[in-house]
Coordinates of C-alpha atoms in Angstrom, one line a residue:
M1415 CA -63.5 -11.3 5.9
T1416 CA -65.7 -13.0 3.4
P1417 CA -68.9 -14.6 4.9
V1418 CA -69.2 -18.3 4.4
S1419 CA -72.4 -20.4 4.6
S1420 CA -71.9 -24.0 5.8
P1421 CA -71.0 -24.9 9.4
E1422 CA -67.9 -26.8 8.1
Q1423 CA -66.7 -23.7 6.1
R1424 CA -67.3 -21.4 9.1
F1425 CA -65.4 -23.6 11.5
A1426 CA -62.5 -23.8 9.0
Q1427 CA -62.5 -20.1 8.9
A1428 CA -62.6 -19.9 12.7
R1429 CA -59.5 -22.1 12.8
H1430 CA -57.8 -19.8 10.3
I1431 CA -58.7 -16.8 12.5
L1432 CA -57.3 -18.5 15.5
T1433 CA -54.0 -18.9 13.8
Q1434 CA -53.7 -15.7 11.8
V1435 CA -55.3 -13.2 14.2
F1436 CA -54.6 -14.7 17.6
G1437 CA -51.4 -16.7 16.9
F1438 CA -52.5 -20.0 18.4
R1439 CA -52.0 -23.3 16.6
D1440 CA -55.1 -25.1 17.9
F1441 CA -58.1 -24.8 20.2
R1442 CA -58.1 -26.0 23.7
P1443 CA -61.1 -28.2 24.5
P1444 CA -63.9 -27.3 24.9
Q1445 CA -63.2 -24.1 22.9
D1446 CA -63.7 -25.9 19.6
A1447 CA -67.1 -27.4 20.6
I1448 CA -68.3 -24.1 22.0
I1449 CA -67.3 -22.2 18.9
A1450 CA -68.9 -24.8 16.6
H1451 CA -72.1 -24.7 18.6
L1452 CA -72.3 -20.9 18.3
L1453 CA -71.5 -20.9 14.5
Q1454 CA -74.5 -23.2 14.1
G1455 CA -76.7 -20.6 15.8
G1456 CA -77.0 -22.3 19.2
D1457 CA -77.0 -20.6 22.7
A1458 CA -74.4 -21.6 25.2
L1459 CA -73.6 -21.3 28.9
V1460 CA -69.9 -21.7 29.5
L1461 CA -68.2 -22.4 32.8
M1462 CA -64.5 -22.2 32.4
P1463 CA -61.8 -21.4 35.0
T1464 CA -59.9 -18.2 34.9
G1465 CA -57.1 -18.4 32.3
G1466 CA -59.0 -21.1 30.4
G1467 CA -59.5 -19.0 27.3
K1468 CA -63.1 -17.8 27.6
S1469 CA -62.7 -14.7 25.5
L1470 CA -61.7 -16.6 22.4
C1471 CA -65.0 -18.5 22.7
Y1472 CA -66.9 -15.4 21.6
Q1473 CA -64.2 -13.3 19.9
I1474 CA -63.5 -15.9 17.2
P1475 CA -67.2 -16.5 16.3
A1476 CA -67.6 -12.7 16.3
L1477 CA -64.9 -12.5 13.5
T1478 CA -66.3 -15.5 11.7
L1479 CA -70.0 -14.6 11.5
P1480 CA -71.2 -11.7 9.4
G1481 CA -72.3 -8.5 11.3
T1482 CA -71.3 -7.0 14.6
A1483 CA -71.0 -9.0 17.9
V1484 CA -72.0 -7.3 21.1
I1485 CA -70.1 -8.2 24.3
V1486 CA -71.6 -7.3 27.6
S1487 CA -69.0 -6.6 30.2
P1488 CA -69.3 -5.2 33.8
L1489 CA -66.2 -3.1 34.1
I1490 CA -64.9 -0.2 32.0
A1491 CA -61.2 -1.1 32.6
L1492 CA -61.9 -4.7 31.4
M1493 CA -63.6 -3.4 28.3
E1494 CA -60.9 -1.0 27.4
D1495 CA -58.2 -3.7 27.9
Q1496 CA -60.0 -6.0 25.6
V1497 CA -60.5 -3.4 23.0
Q1498 CA -56.9 -2.3 23.0
A1499 CA -55.7 -5.9 22.7
L1500 CA -58.1 -6.5 19.7
R1501 CA -57.0 -3.4 18.0
K1502 CA -53.4 -4.4 18.3
R1503 CA -54.4 -7.5 16.3
G1504 CA -56.1 -5.5 13.6
V1505 CA -59.6 -6.1 14.8
A1506 CA -62.1 -3.2 14.5
A1507 CA -63.5 -3.0 18.1
A1508 CA -64.9 -0.3 20.4
A1509 CA -66.4 0.0 23.9
L1510 CA -69.6 1.9 24.8
H1511 CA -69.9 2.9 28.4
S1512 CA -70.5 5.8 30.7
G1513 CA -66.9 6.9 30.4
A1514 CA -67.2 7.5 26.6
S1515 CA -67.5 11.2 25.6
S1516 CA -70.3 12.5 23.3
A1517 CA -67.8 12.6 20.4
E1518 CA -66.6 9.1 21.0
Q1519 CA -70.2 7.8 21.2
E1520 CA -71.1 9.6 17.9
S1521 CA -68.1 8.1 16.3
I1522 CA -69.0 4.6 17.5
D1523 CA -72.6 5.1 16.2
E1524 CA -71.4 6.1 12.8
N1525 CA -69.0 3.2 12.6
L1526 CA -71.7 0.8 13.6
R1527 CA -74.1 2.0 11.0
A1528 CA -71.4 1.8 8.4
G1529 CA -70.7 -1.8 9.3
Q1530 CA -67.1 -1.0 10.3
L1531 CA -67.1 -2.5 13.8
R1532 CA -66.8 -6.3 14.2
I1533 CA -66.9 -6.3 18.0
L1534 CA -68.7 -3.8 20.4
Y1535 CA -68.1 -4.0 24.1
C1536 CA -71.0 -2.5 26.1
A1537 CA -71.8 -2.1 29.8
P1538 CA -75.1 -3.7 30.7
E1539 CA -76.6 -0.3 31.8
R1540 CA -75.8 1.3 28.4
L1541 CA -76.9 -1.7 26.4
L1542 CA -80.4 -1.7 28.0
Q1543 CA -81.0 2.0 27.3
E1544 CA -83.7 2.4 24.7
R1545 CA -81.4 4.5 22.5
T1546 CA -78.8 1.7 22.3
L1547 CA -81.4 -0.9 21.7
R1548 CA -82.9 1.1 18.8
L1549 CA -79.5 1.5 17.2
L1550 CA -78.7 -2.2 17.5
R1551 CA -82.0 -3.1 15.9
E1552 CA -80.9 -1.2 12.8
L1553 CA -77.8 -3.4 12.6
S1554 CA -76.9 -7.0 11.7
I1555 CA -76.0 -8.5 15.0
S1556 CA -73.9 -11.7 14.8
L1557 CA -74.1 -12.7 18.5
F1558 CA -74.4 -11.5 22.1
A1559 CA -71.8 -12.6 24.6
I1560 CA -72.5 -12.0 28.3
D1561 CA -69.2 -12.1 30.1
E1562 CA -68.8 -12.5 33.9
A1563 CA -72.3 -13.9 33.9
H1564 CA -72.0 -14.7 37.7
C1565 CA -72.9 -11.0 38.1
V1566 CA -76.5 -12.1 37.6
A1567 CA -76.5 -14.1 40.8
Q1568 CA -78.5 -11.9 43.2
W1569 CA -76.6 -12.9 46.3
G1570 CA -73.2 -13.3 44.7
H1571 CA -70.3 -11.0 45.6
H1572 CA -70.3 -9.3 42.2
F1573 CA -74.0 -8.8 41.8
R1574 CA -75.1 -6.3 39.1
P1575 CA -78.9 -5.8 39.0
E1576 CA -78.8 -4.8 35.3
Y1577 CA -77.5 -8.3 34.4
R1578 CA -80.9 -9.8 35.5
Q1579 CA -82.6 -7.8 32.7
L1580 CA -80.4 -9.2 29.9
G1581 CA -82.9 -12.0 29.3
R1582 CA -84.8 -9.4 27.2
L1583 CA -82.3 -9.9 24.5
R1584 CA -83.9 -13.3 23.5
S1585 CA -87.2 -11.6 22.6
L1586 CA -85.7 -8.4 21.2
F1587 CA -83.2 -10.2 18.9
P1588 CA -84.7 -13.6 18.1
G1589 CA -82.4 -15.9 16.3
V1590 CA -79.2 -14.2 17.4
P1591 CA -77.0 -16.7 19.3
R1592 CA -76.2 -15.9 22.8
I1593 CA -73.3 -17.1 25.0
A1594 CA -73.0 -16.5 28.8
L1595 CA -69.6 -17.1 30.4
T1596 CA -68.3 -17.3 33.9
A1597 CA -65.3 -18.7 35.8
T1598 CA -67.3 -19.7 38.8
A1599 CA -70.8 -20.7 39.6
D1600 CA -72.2 -23.5 41.8
L1601 CA -75.3 -25.4 40.8
H1602 CA -77.7 -22.9 42.3
S1603 CA -75.9 -20.0 40.5
R1604 CA -75.9 -21.8 37.2
Q1605 CA -79.7 -22.2 37.4
E1606 CA -80.1 -18.6 38.4
I1607 CA -78.0 -17.6 35.3
Q1608 CA -80.1 -19.7 33.0
D1609 CA -83.4 -18.4 34.4
S1610 CA -82.5 -14.8 34.4
L1611 CA -80.9 -14.7 31.0
A1612 CA -83.6 -16.9 29.4
L1613 CA -81.0 -19.6 28.5
G1614 CA -83.1 -22.6 29.4
D1615 CA -82.4 -24.2 26.1
A1616 CA -78.7 -23.3 26.0
K1617 CA -76.1 -26.0 25.8
I1618 CA -73.9 -26.1 28.9
F1619 CA -70.2 -26.4 28.6
V1620 CA -68.3 -27.1 31.9
Q1621 CA -64.5 -27.3 31.8
S1622 CA -62.7 -28.7 34.8
F1623 CA -62.5 -26.2 37.6
D1624 CA -59.2 -27.7 38.7
R1625 CA -56.1 -25.4 38.6
P1626 CA -53.4 -28.0 39.4
N1627 CA -50.6 -25.4 39.3
I1628 CA -52.1 -23.5 42.2
R1629 CA -51.0 -24.6 45.7
Y1630 CA -53.7 -24.0 48.3
R1631 CA -52.7 -23.2 51.9
M1632 CA -54.9 -22.0 54.8
E1633 CA -54.0 -20.9 58.3
Q1634 CA -55.9 -19.9 61.4
G1635 CA -54.7 -17.4 63.9
S1636 CA -55.1 -13.9 65.4
N1637 CA -52.0 -12.2 63.9
G1638 CA -52.6 -12.0 60.2
R1639 CA -49.9 -9.4 59.5
E1640 CA -47.2 -11.6 61.1
A1641 CA -48.4 -14.6 59.1
L1642 CA -48.4 -12.5 55.9
A1643 CA -44.9 -11.4 56.5
A1644 CA -43.7 -15.0 56.8
F1645 CA -45.6 -16.0 53.7
L1646 CA -44.2 -13.1 51.6
Q1647 CA -40.7 -14.0 52.5
Q1648 CA -41.2 -17.3 50.5
Q1649 CA -42.6 -15.5 47.5
R1650 CA -41.1 -14.1 44.3
G1651 CA -42.9 -12.1 41.6
A1652 CA -46.2 -10.2 41.6
G1653 CA -49.1 -10.9 43.8
I1654 CA -52.5 -9.7 45.2
V1655 CA -53.4 -9.4 48.8
Y1656 CA -57.2 -9.3 49.4
C1657 CA -58.7 -7.7 52.5
L1658 CA -62.4 -7.4 53.5
S1659 CA -62.5 -3.6 54.2
R1660 CA -61.1 -0.5 52.6
R1661 CA -59.5 0.5 55.9
K1662 CA -57.6 -2.8 56.2
V1663 CA -56.5 -2.4 52.5
E1664 CA -55.0 1.0 53.2
E1665 CA -53.3 -0.1 56.5
T1666 CA -51.9 -3.3 54.9
A1667 CA -50.5 -1.4 51.9
N1668 CA -48.9 1.2 54.1
W1669 CA -47.4 -1.5 56.3
L1670 CA -46.0 -3.4 53.3
Q1671 CA -44.4 -0.3 52.0
T1672 CA -42.6 0.1 55.4
Q1673 CA -41.4 -3.5 54.9
G1674 CA -39.7 -2.6 51.6
Y1675 CA -42.4 -3.9 49.3
S1676 CA -43.7 -2.0 46.3
A1677 CA -47.4 -2.1 47.2
R1678 CA -50.4 -0.1 46.4
P1679 CA -54.0 0.0 47.6
Y1680 CA -57.1 -0.6 45.4
H1681 CA -60.7 -0.2 46.5
A1682 CA -63.9 1.6 45.5
G1683 CA -63.2 4.5 47.8
L1684 CA -60.3 5.7 45.7
D1685 CA -61.0 8.1 42.8
A1686 CA -61.1 6.5 39.4
E1687 CA -57.8 8.0 38.2
E1688 CA -55.9 6.8 41.2
R1689 CA -57.4 3.3 40.9
S1690 CA -56.5 3.3 37.2
A1691 CA -52.9 4.4 37.9
H1692 CA -52.4 1.7 40.5
Q1693 CA -53.8 -0.9 38.1
R1694 CA -51.5 0.2 35.3
A1695 CA -48.5 0.1 37.6
F1696 CA -49.4 -3.5 38.7
L1697 CA -49.9 -4.6 35.1
A1698 CA -46.6 -3.0 34.0
G1699 CA -44.7 -4.6 36.8
T1700 CA -43.7 -1.4 38.6
C1701 CA -45.9 -2.4 41.5
Q1702 CA -45.2 -5.8 42.9
I1703 CA -48.2 -6.2 45.3
M1704 CA -51.7 -5.0 44.9
V1705 CA -53.6 -4.8 48.2
A1706 CA -57.3 -4.8 47.3
T1707 CA -60.9 -5.4 48.1
I1708 CA -63.0 -7.5 45.7
A1709 CA -63.3 -4.3 43.6
F1710 CA -60.0 -5.4 42.0
G1711 CA -59.4 -8.3 39.7
M1712 CA -62.4 -9.2 37.6
G1713 CA -61.0 -9.7 34.1
I1714 CA -57.5 -8.5 34.9
D1715 CA -55.2 -9.7 32.1
K1716 CA -52.0 -10.4 34.0
A1717 CA -50.8 -14.0 33.5
D1718 CA -47.8 -13.9 35.7
V1719 CA -49.4 -13.3 39.1
R1720 CA -47.4 -15.7 41.3
F1721 CA -49.5 -15.5 44.5
V1722 CA -52.9 -14.5 45.9
A1723 CA -53.2 -14.0 49.6
H1724 CA -56.3 -13.4 51.6
L1725 CA -56.1 -11.6 55.0
N1726 CA -59.8 -12.2 55.6
L1727 CA -62.2 -15.0 55.0
P1728 CA -64.0 -14.7 51.7
K1729 CA -67.8 -14.8 51.8
S1730 CA -68.1 -17.9 49.7
I1731 CA -66.2 -20.5 47.8
E1732 CA -67.2 -18.8 44.5
A1733 CA -65.5 -15.6 45.7
Y1734 CA -62.5 -17.5 46.9
Y1735 CA -62.2 -19.5 43.7
Q1736 CA -62.5 -16.5 41.5
E1737 CA -60.0 -14.5 43.4
T1738 CA -57.4 -17.2 43.8
G1739 CA -57.9 -18.0 40.1
R1740 CA -56.0 -14.7 39.2
A1741 CA -52.8 -16.5 40.2
G1742 CA -50.8 -18.6 37.8
R1743 CA -52.8 -18.0 34.6
D1744 CA -49.6 -18.7 32.7
G1745 CA -49.7 -22.3 33.9
K1746 CA -46.6 -21.9 36.1
P1747 CA -46.6 -22.8 39.8
A1748 CA -48.6 -20.3 42.0
E1749 CA -49.7 -19.9 45.6
A1750 CA -53.1 -19.3 47.1
W1751 CA -52.7 -18.5 50.8
L1752 CA -55.5 -17.7 53.2
H1753 CA -55.2 -16.5 56.8
Y1754 CA -58.4 -16.0 58.9
G1755 CA -59.4 -15.5 62.5
L1756 CA -62.4 -15.8 64.7
Q1757 CA -63.4 -12.2 64.1
D1758 CA -63.8 -12.9 60.4
L1759 CA -66.4 -15.5 61.1
L1760 CA -68.3 -13.4 63.6
L1761 CA -68.2 -10.3 61.3
L1762 CA -69.5 -12.2 58.2
R1763 CA -72.3 -13.9 60.1
Q1764 CA -73.3 -10.5 61.6
M1765 CA -73.3 -9.0 58.1
I1766 CA -75.7 -11.7 56.9
Q1767 CA -78.0 -11.2 59.9
Q1768 CA -78.0 -7.4 59.5
S1769 CA -78.3 -7.4 55.7
G1770 CA -82.0 -6.8 55.6
A1771 CA -82.4 -9.7 53.2
S1772 CA -85.3 -12.1 53.3
A1773 CA -85.0 -15.3 55.4
E1774 CA -84.6 -17.3 52.3
Q1775 CA -81.8 -15.1 51.0
Q1776 CA -80.0 -15.1 54.4
R1777 CA -80.2 -18.9 54.4
A1778 CA -78.6 -19.0 50.9
E1779 CA -75.8 -16.7 52.1
E1780 CA -75.3 -18.7 55.3
E1781 CA -75.0 -21.9 53.2
R1782 CA -72.4 -20.3 51.0
L1783 CA -70.4 -19.1 54.0
Q1784 CA -70.7 -22.5 55.7
A1785 CA -69.3 -24.2 52.6
M1786 CA -66.3 -21.8 52.7
L1787 CA -65.8 -22.5 56.4
D1788 CA -66.0 -26.2 55.7
L1789 CA -63.1 -25.8 53.2
T1790 CA -61.0 -24.0 55.8
E1791 CA -61.7 -26.7 58.4
E1792 CA -61.0 -29.5 56.0
I1793 CA -58.4 -32.0 57.3
G1794 CA -58.1 -33.9 54.0
C1795 CA -57.3 -32.8 50.5
R1796 CA -58.6 -29.2 50.1
R1797 CA -58.7 -29.5 46.3
Q1798 CA -61.0 -32.4 46.4
R1799 CA -63.5 -30.5 48.6
L1800 CA -63.2 -27.4 46.5
L1801 CA -64.0 -29.2 43.3
R1802 CA -66.7 -31.2 44.9
Y1803 CA -68.5 -27.9 45.7
F1804 CA -68.6 -27.3 41.9
G1805 CA -70.0 -30.7 41.2
E1806 CA -66.6 -32.2 40.1
T1807 CA -64.9 -35.3 41.5
L1808 CA -61.1 -35.6 41.9
A1809 CA -60.3 -39.3 42.3
K1810 CA -57.1 -38.9 44.3
P1811 CA -55.8 -36.3 46.7
C1812 CA -54.1 -33.6 44.7
G1813 CA -50.6 -33.6 46.4
N1814 CA -50.4 -29.8 46.0
C1815 CA -52.3 -28.4 49.0
D1816 CA -51.1 -27.9 52.6
N1817 CA -53.0 -30.9 53.9
C1818 CA -51.6 -33.2 51.2
L1819 CA -48.0 -32.0 51.5
Q1820 CA -48.0 -32.1 55.3
P1821 CA -51.0 -34.0 56.7
P1822 CA -52.0 -32.2 59.9
P1823 CA -51.7 -34.1 63.2
L1824 CA -55.0 -34.0 65.0
W1825 CA -56.1 -33.8 68.7
D1826 CA -59.3 -34.8 70.3
A1827 CA -60.9 -31.5 71.3
S1828 CA -64.2 -33.1 72.3
E1829 CA -63.9 -32.3 76.0
A1830 CA -62.6 -28.8 75.3
A1831 CA -65.5 -28.1 73.0
Q1832 CA -67.9 -29.3 75.7
M1833 CA -66.3 -26.9 78.2
A1834 CA -66.5 -24.0 75.7
L1835 CA -70.2 -24.6 75.1
S1836 CA -70.8 -24.9 78.8
A1837 CA -69.0 -21.6 79.5
A1838 CA -71.2 -19.8 76.9
Y1839 CA -74.4 -21.3 78.4
R1840 CA -73.6 -20.9 82.1
S1841 CA -72.5 -17.3 81.7
G1842 CA -75.8 -16.3 80.1
Q1843 CA -75.1 -16.5 76.4
R1844 CA -74.3 -12.9 76.0
W1845 CA -70.5 -12.7 76.3
G1846 CA -67.8 -12.7 73.7
V1847 CA -65.0 -15.2 73.1
Q1848 CA -62.3 -13.4 75.1
H1849 CA -64.5 -13.2 78.2
L1850 CA -65.4 -16.9 77.9
I1851 CA -61.7 -17.8 77.6
D1852 CA -60.9 -15.8 80.7
I1853 CA -63.5 -17.9 82.6
L1854 CA -62.1 -21.1 81.3
I1855 CA -58.5 -20.4 82.1
G1856 CA -59.4 -18.8 85.5
R1857 CA -58.3 -15.3 84.7
D1858 CA -59.8 -13.1 87.5
T1859 CA -60.3 -9.9 85.5
P1860 CA -62.4 -7.0 86.8
R1861 CA -65.0 -7.9 84.2
V1862 CA -65.2 -11.5 85.2
R1863 CA -65.4 -10.5 88.9
Q1864 CA -68.1 -7.8 88.2
A1865 CA -70.2 -10.5 86.4
Q1866 CA -69.6 -12.9 89.3
H1867 CA -68.3 -15.4 86.8
H1868 CA -65.4 -16.3 89.1
R1869 CA -68.0 -18.1 91.2
L1870 CA -69.1 -20.4 88.3
G1871 CA -68.2 -24.1 88.6
I1872 CA -66.4 -24.0 85.3
F1873 CA -64.1 -21.1 86.3
G1874 CA -60.5 -22.3 85.7
I1875 CA -61.6 -25.7 84.3
G1876 CA -59.5 -25.3 81.2
R1877 CA -56.4 -23.6 82.5
Q1878 CA -54.2 -26.4 81.2
L1879 CA -54.9 -25.3 77.6
P1880 CA -53.2 -22.1 76.4
P1881 CA -55.4 -19.2 75.2
R1882 CA -54.6 -19.7 71.5
D1883 CA -55.8 -23.2 71.6
W1884 CA -59.0 -22.0 73.2
Q1885 CA -59.3 -19.6 70.3
Q1886 CA -59.0 -22.5 67.9
V1887 CA -61.8 -24.4 69.8
F1888 CA -64.1 -21.4 69.6
R1889 CA -63.2 -20.8 65.9
H1890 CA -64.3 -24.3 65.1
L1891 CA -67.5 -24.1 67.1
V1892 CA -68.4 -20.8 65.4
A1893 CA -67.4 -22.2 62.0
R1894 CA -69.6 -25.2 62.4
G1895 CA -72.5 -23.1 63.6
H1896 CA -72.6 -24.6 67.1
L1897 CA -72.1 -21.1 68.5
Q1898 CA -73.6 -18.2 66.7
P1899 CA -73.6 -14.4 67.2
H1900 CA -76.4 -13.1 69.4
P1901 CA -78.9 -11.4 67.1
E1902 CA -79.2 -8.4 69.5
G1903 CA -75.7 -8.2 71.0
S1904 CA -72.1 -9.1 70.8
G1905 CA -72.2 -12.4 72.7
L1906 CA -72.4 -16.0 71.5
I1907 CA -75.5 -18.2 71.8
L1908 CA -75.7 -22.0 71.5
H1909 CA -77.4 -23.5 68.4
Q1910 CA -79.3 -26.7 68.8
S1911 CA -76.6 -28.5 66.7
S1912 CA -74.3 -28.2 69.8
R1913 CA -76.4 -30.7 71.8
P1914 CA -74.7 -33.9 70.5
I1915 CA -71.3 -32.4 71.5
L1916 CA -72.6 -31.6 75.0
R1917 CA -74.1 -35.1 75.3
K1918 CA -70.8 -36.6 74.3
E1919 CA -72.5 -38.1 71.2
Q1920 CA -70.2 -36.3 68.8
R1921 CA -66.4 -36.1 68.8
V1922 CA -64.5 -33.0 67.8
W1923 CA -61.2 -33.3 66.1
L1924 CA -58.9 -30.3 65.4
R1925 CA -55.6 -30.0 63.8
A1926 CA -52.8 -29.7 66.3
A1927 CA -51.2 -26.2 66.4
G1928 CA -48.0 -27.4 68.1
T1929 CA -49.3 -26.6 71.6
C1930 CA -52.2 -29.0 72.0
S1931 CA -50.3 -31.9 73.6
V1932 CA -51.5 -30.8 77.1
R1933 CA -55.1 -31.8 77.7
P1934 CA -57.6 -30.3 80.1
R1935 CA -57.4 -32.0 83.4
Q1936 CA -60.0 -34.7 84.0
R1937 CA -62.6 -33.6 86.5
S1938 CA -66.4 -33.3 86.8
W1939 CA -67.5 -30.0 85.5
S1940 CA -70.6 -30.5 83.3

């Protein structure tokens, strides 16, 4: 393609490439503004939801500007998919990563020096090798694109330490425009991306994070498998089921197969060839359900995923948003369903406490987890709270989440919460939820009797509430941080935030689960 000089001519050529190479009639805002900014030599930070057309924001400038564009990408599978798609469109592209053979690397080097490659995908580790940097300094580089830029966030769920070194590109290649792109980043992560990548002067483009075609549904309970079965009976088409551990991935995939579903596991413990085979089957449609950890999904180009289900609580809203964003990329209706239980909350909080991170880092992780818990506990429009986390305001309730479609009836759990907190305190703050529930409902187990807890004044005080409602009460108290895991044991301890509840200064309202019409009997117990 013949290089052009003026910004107007370059943008006209970009529009021609959009039509002739990619087959689209027009840009989707803010693609046009981003591309125009890059063609004028500016740096950009782009926050655009999954399916919003991020790749075109750097692929079209790469084909418009003279020279070779370098695209930094974290996953080999993602790079290979992008290269294959570009080659099918007649674009000279290649990928440089640890999976490339010596012969492939030599061929890529020769093509680069000969000016025959327009787009080079490169893993961050390979890009930062001195050998690669020397080669690139010999070439005419048109731009650098840093895809999946949230990998720079040190305490994010996709952290890649090499990403934090990519700020060197500014001094090594002065004058070469750079663009960083991500589908999810809160205000803190955005600042971290800017600082680490030396993009302080970059223009920030933020597209709406709203995915109105995705219906958000969240459930609490102890039997996730039973709830998943009920959810899947309502679904058609392909979907992803996310689990927190590799073991649960394997168990869930095996169970789904016994239920007649075409399901396969995907996690980092599988060898590369098996993971690749499962991914190919899912993309080809021969596998209906991929059961996976967060190792699966980043950059997966499958537009017709009809549902994303979570069998465990994600660590943050960023993680949840990115994973649910893999549904409905074709713009058609899709479902995002989440089921979580009390053990999820306790496990995630224990993981933070035992991470070995600094106090500041633990606080940041705790804040992210708390925001996710607040979303699950939301009794109003979930989409409004979700978007508010990313700094966006939705004027009216969305009408397409569980709370909007069926506003939950509420019950006043204030007295039950006081009882639960009192049970934890009076039993010594070193017992788990099940033991505390046994005390409250008056279950005279050997463990209760051995600990002499049948002699407590609160023994049996809550027998009029069924155990699953007590589970709900404890889930709420843990989710809000009023009860926290003991740092040296498996029990629960009271946080100072529980005092207003115990003093009857703060009401606790919970969604009714269908069995909460019976209230604890009125008696003096405090």
